[in-house]
Amino acid sequence: MESLEEKIKQASDLKILENVRIEIFGKKGVLAAQFAKMKEIPNEEKKEFAKNLNIQKAKLTELFDTKKMMLQSQAIAEMMAKDGVDVTMYHAKSSSGALHPVMQTMQKMIDYFVALNFSVEEGPFIEDDFHNFEALNLPKHHPARDMQDTFYLNDSMVLRTHTSPVQIRTMQKEKPPIRMISPGSVFRRDFDLTHTPMFHQVEGLMVDVEGKISFANLKWILEDFLRYMFGDVAVRFRPSFFPFTEPSTEVDISCIFCEGKGCRVCSHTGWLEILGSGMVDPNVFEAVGYKDVSGYAFGVGVERVAMLTHRIGDLRSLFEGDLRLLEQFR
Ligand code: DAH
């Protein structure tokens, strides 16, 4: 047994130590052989023999464990000195990130339209008056400009108040037919339970030769889109006004909380207002130099949809960066 102890002590690396382990503790090792001898030992000596053997075994085990730990840290130290980094070292669990719930909702919307071959277009956050207002049939001093609380940077530049200017930019650079969406941030001077100064919209536009695209196309795609987003809901088109569309319509879904019976969320109407849309106003086509075309457009607020589908009461909470809230949406 002395010599076994010596063998452990002498082992100069983990590989040698492993061989020593097999020799001593293995199935066919020295200890196993000793225990096997028990059979041949007279009964009255058995107890003493077993006791001694167990003491030996415990001693060897302790010696072995200590040696192994020593050689392991030595190996790590050598590796650190050589490579500078220990990729095998234990590290505390780190949590992985995830898309923000608003971005998850926006991505779901994008997926729908991309599957129908809509292109995804982007535009600048800082817009000129022409693209944000004028070309969208909102001339200076038009009362409809009051619908939007605009951040003016100077007389002619604004933070875009909607993603509709990307319609204009896309039509300016491409010929019809057009089939596009533009997702992105928009900015308005507004701050309460359901409004933040920055929020997101997805704008959609489809244009083709005159007569090819009708209100029926608009109605079909929005109904289908809203059922994709909200499940089995009723969809209602309500006459409305937007300067850039004629006719214009606002689209509601049956309340997903009370199934149309009427509750606090839907102000007891049974309906939730979701988006604005209509047939593109001829003045818009004129502003971009399009002739003999027709088309539809729509715009949807992403936060409103995220709030409804995730049942979030206060929109502002989504922008506070509180991980306890955000982690629920992983
Ligand atoms: N731009 C509108 C807004 O920000 C949303 C909108 C309504 C876009 C109707 C459209 C539309 O394209 O047809 O409130």
CSV table of C-alpha atoms and ligand atoms in Angstrom, one decimal:
chain,number,residue,atom,x,y,z
A,1,MET,CA,0.0,0.0,0.0
A,2,GLU,CA,2.9,2.3,0.7
A,3,SER,CA,4.0,2.0,-2.9
A,4,LEU,CA,0.5,2.9,-4.1
A,5,GLU,CA,0.6,6.1,-2.1
A,6,GLU,CA,3.9,6.8,-3.6
A,7,LYS,CA,2.5,6.2,-7.1
A,8,ILE,CA,-0.2,8.8,-6.5
A,9,LYS,CA,2.3,11.3,-5.1
A,10,GLN,CA,4.7,10.8,-8.1
A,11,ALA,CA,2.1,11.2,-10.8
A,12,SER,CA,3.2,14.3,-12.7
A,13,ASP,CA,0.2,14.9,-14.9
A,14,LEU,CA,-3.5,14.1,-15.2
A,15,LYS,CA,-2.9,11.3,-17.7
A,16,ILE,CA,-0.5,9.4,-15.5
A,17,LEU,CA,-2.8,10.0,-12.5
A,18,GLU,CA,-5.7,8.4,-14.5
A,19,ASN,CA,-3.6,5.3,-15.1
A,20,VAL,CA,-2.8,5.1,-11.4
A,21,ARG,CA,-6.5,5.5,-10.7
A,22,ILE,CA,-7.3,2.5,-12.9
A,23,GLU,CA,-4.5,0.5,-11.3
A,24,ILE,CA,-5.7,1.2,-7.8
A,25,PHE,CA,-9.4,1.8,-7.9
A,26,GLY,CA,-10.4,0.1,-11.2
A,27,LYS,CA,-12.6,-3.0,-11.5
A,28,LYS,CA,-9.5,-5.1,-11.9
A,29,GLY,CA,-7.4,-2.9,-9.6
A,30,VAL,CA,-5.4,-3.6,-6.5
A,31,LEU,CA,-8.2,-2.7,-4.1
A,32,ALA,CA,-10.7,-4.8,-5.9
A,33,ALA,CA,-8.3,-7.7,-5.7
A,34,GLN,CA,-7.8,-7.2,-2.0
A,35,PHE,CA,-11.6,-7.1,-1.4
A,36,ALA,CA,-11.9,-10.3,-3.4
A,37,LYS,CA,-9.5,-12.0,-0.9
A,38,MET,CA,-12.2,-11.7,1.8
A,39,LYS,CA,-13.6,-15.0,0.7
A,40,GLU,CA,-10.5,-16.9,1.6
A,41,ILE,CA,-10.0,-15.3,5.0
A,42,PRO,CA,-11.2,-17.2,8.1
A,43,ASN,CA,-14.4,-15.7,9.6
A,44,GLU,CA,-12.9,-14.5,12.8
A,45,GLU,CA,-10.3,-12.4,11.0
A,46,LYS,CA,-12.7,-11.0,8.4
A,47,LYS,CA,-13.9,-8.0,10.4
A,48,GLU,CA,-10.3,-6.8,11.1
A,49,PHE,CA,-9.3,-7.3,7.5
A,50,ALA,CA,-12.2,-5.4,6.1
A,51,LYS,CA,-11.7,-2.6,8.6
A,52,ASN,CA,-8.0,-2.2,7.6
A,53,LEU,CA,-8.8,-2.4,4.0
A,54,ASN,CA,-11.4,0.4,4.2
A,55,ILE,CA,-9.0,2.6,6.1
A,56,GLN,CA,-6.5,2.1,3.4
A,57,LYS,CA,-9.0,2.8,0.7
A,58,ALA,CA,-10.1,6.0,2.4
A,59,LYS,CA,-6.5,7.2,2.7
A,60,LEU,CA,-5.8,6.5,-0.9
A,61,THR,CA,-9.0,8.1,-2.1
A,62,GLU,CA,-8.2,11.3,-0.2
A,63,LEU,CA,-4.7,11.4,-1.5
A,64,PHE,CA,-5.9,10.8,-5.0
A,65,ASP,CA,-8.6,13.5,-4.8
A,66,THR,CA,-6.1,16.1,-3.5
A,67,LYS,CA,-3.6,15.2,-6.1
A,68,LYS,CA,-6.1,15.4,-8.9
A,69,MET,CA,-7.3,18.9,-7.8
A,70,MET,CA,-3.7,20.0,-7.7
A,71,LEU,CA,-2.9,18.7,-11.2
A,72,GLN,CA,-6.1,20.2,-12.6
A,73,SER,CA,-5.4,23.7,-11.3
A,74,GLN,CA,-1.8,23.3,-12.5
A,75,ALA,CA,-3.1,22.3,-16.0
A,76,ILE,CA,-5.4,25.3,-16.1
A,77,ALA,CA,-2.6,27.6,-15.0
A,78,GLU,CA,-0.4,26.3,-17.8
A,79,MET,CA,-3.2,26.7,-20.3
A,80,MET,CA,-3.9,30.2,-19.2
A,81,ALA,CA,-0.2,31.1,-19.5
A,82,LYS,CA,-0.1,29.6,-23.0
A,83,ASP,CA,-3.5,30.7,-24.5
A,84,GLY,CA,-4.4,33.6,-22.2
A,85,VAL,CA,-7.9,32.4,-21.9
A,86,ASP,CA,-9.6,29.4,-20.3
A,87,VAL,CA,-12.6,28.5,-22.4
A,88,THR,CA,-13.4,25.6,-20.1
A,89,MET,CA,-13.7,27.6,-16.9
A,90,TYR,CA,-17.1,27.7,-15.2
A,91,HIS,CA,-18.9,31.0,-15.5
A,92,ALA,CA,-22.1,32.3,-14.0
A,93,LYS,CA,-25.2,31.7,-16.1
A,94,SER,CA,-25.9,34.7,-18.3
A,95,SER,CA,-29.3,35.4,-19.6
A,96,SER,CA,-29.9,35.8,-23.3
A,97,GLY,CA,-31.7,38.8,-24.8
A,98,ALA,CA,-34.9,38.8,-26.9
A,99,LEU,CA,-36.8,41.1,-29.2
A,100,HIS,CA,-38.8,43.8,-27.5
A,101,PRO,CA,-42.5,43.0,-27.5
A,102,VAL,CA,-43.2,46.0,-29.8
A,103,MET,CA,-40.6,44.7,-32.2
A,104,GLN,CA,-42.0,41.2,-31.9
A,105,THR,CA,-45.4,42.6,-32.9
A,106,MET,CA,-43.9,44.6,-35.8
A,107,GLN,CA,-42.0,41.6,-37.0
A,108,LYS,CA,-45.2,39.5,-37.1
A,109,MET,CA,-46.8,42.2,-39.2
A,110,ILE,CA,-43.8,42.4,-41.6
A,111,ASP,CA,-43.9,38.6,-42.0
A,112,TYR,CA,-47.5,38.7,-43.1
A,113,PHE,CA,-46.9,41.2,-45.9
A,114,VAL,CA,-43.5,39.8,-47.0
A,115,ALA,CA,-45.2,36.5,-47.6
A,116,LEU,CA,-47.6,38.3,-50.0
A,117,ASN,CA,-44.6,39.8,-51.8
A,118,PHE,CA,-44.7,43.3,-50.4
A,119,SER,CA,-41.3,45.0,-50.3
A,120,VAL,CA,-40.1,46.5,-47.1
A,121,GLU,CA,-39.1,50.2,-47.5
A,122,GLU,CA,-37.5,52.6,-45.2
A,123,GLY,CA,-37.3,56.4,-45.0
A,124,PRO,CA,-35.6,59.1,-42.9
A,125,PHE,CA,-36.8,60.0,-39.4
A,126,ILE,CA,-36.1,63.6,-40.1
A,127,GLU,CA,-38.5,64.5,-43.0
A,128,ASP,CA,-39.1,67.6,-45.1
A,129,ASP,CA,-42.4,69.3,-45.2
A,130,PHE,CA,-43.1,68.0,-48.7
A,131,HIS,CA,-42.9,64.3,-47.9
A,132,ASN,CA,-44.5,64.4,-44.5
A,133,PHE,CA,-47.4,66.7,-45.4
A,134,GLU,CA,-47.5,68.5,-48.8
A,135,ALA,CA,-47.3,65.4,-51.1
A,136,LEU,CA,-49.8,63.6,-48.9
A,137,ASN,CA,-52.4,66.2,-49.7
A,138,LEU,CA,-51.9,68.1,-46.5
A,139,PRO,CA,-51.1,71.6,-47.8
A,140,LYS,CA,-49.8,74.3,-45.4
A,141,HIS,CA,-52.6,75.8,-43.3
A,142,HIS,CA,-54.8,72.7,-44.0
A,143,PRO,CA,-56.7,72.1,-40.8
A,144,ALA,CA,-55.9,68.3,-41.0
A,145,ARG,CA,-52.3,69.2,-40.0
A,146,ASP,CA,-53.8,69.8,-36.6
A,147,MET,CA,-54.5,66.1,-36.3
A,148,GLN,CA,-50.8,65.6,-35.7
A,149,ASP,CA,-48.8,67.1,-32.9
A,150,THR,CA,-45.6,67.7,-34.8
A,151,PHE,CA,-42.1,68.1,-33.6
A,152,TYR,CA,-40.8,70.9,-35.9
A,153,LEU,CA,-37.0,71.2,-36.2
A,154,ASN,CA,-37.3,74.4,-38.2
A,155,ASP,CA,-39.7,75.9,-40.8
A,156,SER,CA,-39.3,73.1,-43.3
A,157,MET,CA,-38.0,70.0,-41.4
A,158,VAL,CA,-39.9,67.8,-38.9
A,159,LEU,CA,-39.5,64.5,-37.1
A,160,ARG,CA,-41.8,62.4,-39.3
A,161,THR,CA,-45.3,62.1,-37.7
A,162,HIS,CA,-46.2,59.0,-39.6
A,163,THR,CA,-44.6,56.4,-41.9
A,164,SER,CA,-46.8,57.6,-44.9
A,165,PRO,CA,-44.0,59.8,-46.3
A,166,VAL,CA,-42.2,56.5,-47.3
A,167,GLN,CA,-45.2,56.0,-49.7
A,168,ILE,CA,-44.2,59.2,-51.4
A,169,ARG,CA,-40.5,58.3,-51.5
A,170,THR,CA,-41.1,54.9,-52.9
A,171,MET,CA,-43.4,56.1,-55.6
A,172,GLN,CA,-40.9,58.8,-56.5
A,173,LYS,CA,-38.1,56.2,-57.1
A,174,GLU,CA,-40.2,53.4,-58.6
A,175,LYS,CA,-42.7,52.9,-61.4
A,176,PRO,CA,-46.0,51.2,-60.7
A,177,PRO,CA,-47.0,48.5,-59.9
A,178,ILE,CA,-46.0,49.1,-56.2
A,179,ARG,CA,-46.6,46.7,-53.4
A,180,MET,CA,-44.8,47.9,-50.2
A,181,ILE,CA,-44.9,48.3,-46.5
A,182,SER,CA,-42.8,50.7,-44.4
A,183,PRO,CA,-42.4,49.8,-40.8
A,184,GLY,CA,-40.6,52.2,-38.4
A,185,SER,CA,-40.5,54.9,-35.7
A,186,VAL,CA,-42.7,58.0,-35.8
A,187,PHE,CA,-42.8,61.0,-33.5
A,188,ARG,CA,-45.5,63.1,-31.9
A,189,ARG,CA,-45.8,65.5,-29.0
A,190,ASP,CA,-48.0,63.3,-27.0
A,191,PHE,CA,-47.6,61.5,-23.6
A,192,ASP,CA,-50.2,59.6,-21.6
A,193,LEU,CA,-51.4,56.1,-20.9
A,194,THR,CA,-51.7,55.2,-24.6
A,195,HIS,CA,-49.3,57.7,-26.2
A,196,THR,CA,-45.5,58.1,-26.2
A,197,PRO,CA,-43.5,60.7,-28.1
A,198,MET,CA,-41.9,57.9,-30.2
A,199,PHE,CA,-44.0,55.0,-31.4
A,200,HIS,CA,-44.1,52.7,-34.4
A,201,GLN,CA,-46.3,52.3,-37.5
A,202,VAL,CA,-46.5,50.0,-40.4
A,203,GLU,CA,-47.7,51.7,-43.5
A,204,GLY,CA,-48.9,49.8,-46.6
A,205,LEU,CA,-49.4,50.8,-50.2
A,206,MET,CA,-50.4,48.9,-53.3
A,207,VAL,CA,-50.7,50.7,-56.7
A,208,ASP,CA,-51.3,49.4,-60.2
A,209,VAL,CA,-52.8,50.5,-63.5
A,210,GLU,CA,-56.2,52.3,-63.1
A,211,GLY,CA,-59.0,50.0,-62.2
A,212,LYS,CA,-56.9,47.0,-61.2
A,213,ILE,CA,-56.9,47.7,-57.5
A,214,SER,CA,-60.3,48.4,-55.9
A,215,PHE,CA,-61.7,48.8,-52.4
A,216,ALA,CA,-62.5,45.1,-52.5
A,217,ASN,CA,-58.8,44.3,-52.5
A,218,LEU,CA,-58.2,46.6,-49.6
A,219,LYS,CA,-61.1,45.0,-47.7
A,220,TRP,CA,-59.8,41.5,-48.3
A,221,ILE,CA,-56.3,42.1,-47.3
A,222,LEU,CA,-57.1,44.0,-44.1
A,223,GLU,CA,-59.6,41.5,-43.0
A,224,ASP,CA,-57.2,38.7,-43.6
A,225,PHE,CA,-54.3,40.6,-41.9
A,226,LEU,CA,-56.4,41.4,-38.8
A,227,ARG,CA,-57.5,37.8,-38.4
A,228,TYR,CA,-53.9,36.8,-38.7
A,229,MET,CA,-52.9,39.2,-35.9
A,230,PHE,CA,-55.9,38.8,-33.6
A,231,GLY,CA,-57.5,35.4,-34.4
A,232,ASP,CA,-61.2,34.9,-35.1
A,233,VAL,CA,-62.5,38.4,-34.9
A,234,ALA,CA,-65.2,40.4,-36.7
A,235,VAL,CA,-63.9,43.2,-38.8
A,236,ARG,CA,-65.8,46.4,-39.5
A,237,PHE,CA,-65.1,49.3,-41.9
A,238,ARG,CA,-66.2,52.7,-40.8
A,239,PRO,CA,-66.3,55.8,-43.0
A,240,SER,CA,-63.6,58.3,-41.9
A,241,PHE,CA,-61.3,61.0,-43.2
A,242,PHE,CA,-57.7,61.1,-44.1
A,243,PRO,CA,-56.3,63.8,-46.5
A,244,PHE,CA,-54.3,61.2,-48.4
A,245,THR,CA,-57.1,58.8,-49.1
A,246,GLU,CA,-60.5,59.1,-50.7
A,247,PRO,CA,-62.7,57.4,-49.7
A,248,SER,CA,-61.2,56.8,-46.3
A,249,THR,CA,-62.1,54.3,-43.7
A,250,GLU,CA,-61.2,53.3,-40.2
A,251,VAL,CA,-61.1,49.6,-39.4
A,252,ASP,CA,-62.3,48.1,-36.2
A,253,ILE,CA,-62.2,44.6,-34.8
A,254,SER,CA,-64.7,43.1,-32.4
A,255,CYS,CA,-63.4,43.5,-28.9
A,256,ILE,CA,-61.0,40.7,-28.1
A,257,PHE,CA,-61.7,41.0,-24.3
A,258,CYS,CA,-65.5,40.8,-24.3
A,259,GLU,CA,-66.0,39.3,-27.7
A,260,GLY,CA,-68.1,42.3,-28.7
A,261,LYS,CA,-70.4,42.3,-25.7
A,262,GLY,CA,-69.0,45.6,-24.4
A,263,CYS,CA,-66.5,46.2,-21.6
A,264,ARG,CA,-64.2,48.8,-20.2
A,265,VAL,CA,-61.4,48.3,-22.8
A,266,CYS,CA,-63.8,48.9,-25.8
A,267,SER,CA,-65.7,51.7,-23.9
A,268,HIS,CA,-68.8,49.4,-24.0
A,269,THR,CA,-69.0,49.6,-27.8
A,270,GLY,CA,-67.9,46.0,-28.5
A,271,TRP,CA,-65.4,47.3,-31.1
A,272,LEU,CA,-61.7,48.2,-31.0
A,273,GLU,CA,-60.3,50.8,-33.5
A,274,ILE,CA,-57.2,49.3,-35.1
A,275,LEU,CA,-56.1,51.1,-38.3
A,276,GLY,CA,-56.7,53.8,-40.9
A,277,SER,CA,-56.9,53.1,-44.6
A,278,GLY,CA,-58.5,54.1,-47.9
A,279,MET,CA,-58.1,54.5,-51.7
A,280,VAL,CA,-55.1,56.7,-52.5
A,281,ASP,CA,-56.3,60.3,-53.2
A,282,PRO,CA,-55.7,61.4,-56.8
A,283,ASN,CA,-53.8,64.5,-55.4
A,284,VAL,CA,-51.2,62.1,-53.9
A,285,PHE,CA,-50.6,60.4,-57.3
A,286,GLU,CA,-50.4,63.9,-58.9
A,287,ALA,CA,-47.7,64.9,-56.4
A,288,VAL,CA,-45.5,62.0,-57.4
A,289,GLY,CA,-46.3,62.3,-61.1
A,290,TYR,CA,-48.3,59.0,-61.4
A,291,LYS,CA,-51.0,58.9,-64.1
A,292,ASP,CA,-53.8,56.5,-64.7
A,293,VAL,CA,-53.3,54.4,-61.6
A,294,SER,CA,-55.3,53.4,-58.6
A,295,GLY,CA,-54.3,52.0,-55.3
A,296,TYR,CA,-55.0,51.6,-51.6
A,297,ALA,CA,-53.1,52.6,-48.5
A,298,PHE,CA,-53.3,51.8,-44.8
A,299,GLY,CA,-51.4,52.6,-41.6
A,300,VAL,CA,-51.4,50.7,-38.4
A,301,GLY,CA,-50.0,51.6,-35.0
A,302,VAL,CA,-47.7,48.8,-33.7
A,303,GLU,CA,-47.9,49.7,-30.0
A,304,ARG,CA,-51.7,49.6,-29.9
A,305,VAL,CA,-51.7,46.1,-31.4
A,306,ALA,CA,-49.0,45.0,-29.0
A,307,MET,CA,-50.9,46.4,-26.0
A,308,LEU,CA,-54.1,44.6,-27.0
A,309,THR,CA,-52.5,41.3,-27.8
A,310,HIS,CA,-50.3,41.3,-24.7
A,311,ARG,CA,-52.9,43.0,-22.5
A,312,ILE,CA,-50.7,45.9,-21.4
A,313,GLY,CA,-52.5,48.7,-19.7
A,314,ASP,CA,-49.9,51.5,-19.7
A,315,LEU,CA,-47.9,52.0,-22.9
A,316,ARG,CA,-45.2,53.9,-21.1
A,317,SER,CA,-44.2,50.8,-19.2
A,318,LEU,CA,-42.9,49.3,-22.4
A,319,PHE,CA,-40.3,52.0,-22.8
A,320,GLU,CA,-39.0,52.1,-19.2
A,321,GLY,CA,-36.6,49.3,-19.8
A,322,ASP,CA,-37.6,47.3,-16.7
A,323,LEU,CA,-36.2,43.8,-17.3
A,324,ARG,CA,-38.8,42.3,-15.0
A,325,LEU,CA,-41.5,43.3,-17.5
A,326,LEU,CA,-39.5,42.7,-20.6
A,327,GLU,CA,-38.4,39.2,-19.5
A,328,GLN,CA,-42.1,38.1,-19.6
A,329,PHE,CA,-42.0,38.5,-23.4
A,330,ARG,CA,-39.0,36.3,-24.1
B,1,DAH,N1,-50.8,58.2,-41.5
B,1,DAH,C1,-51.9,58.0,-40.7
B,1,DAH,C2,-51.6,58.3,-39.3
B,1,DAH,O1,-50.5,58.5,-39.0
B,1,DAH,C3,-52.3,56.5,-40.7
B,1,DAH,C4,-52.9,56.2,-42.0
B,1,DAH,C5,-54.3,56.3,-42.2
B,1,DAH,C6,-52.1,55.8,-43.1
B,1,DAH,C7,-54.8,56.0,-43.4
B,1,DAH,C8,-52.7,55.5,-44.3
B,1,DAH,C9,-54.1,55.6,-44.5
B,1,DAH,O2,-52.0,55.1,-45.4
B,1,DAH,O3,-54.6,55.3,-45.7
B,1,DAH,O4,-52.4,58.5,-38.5
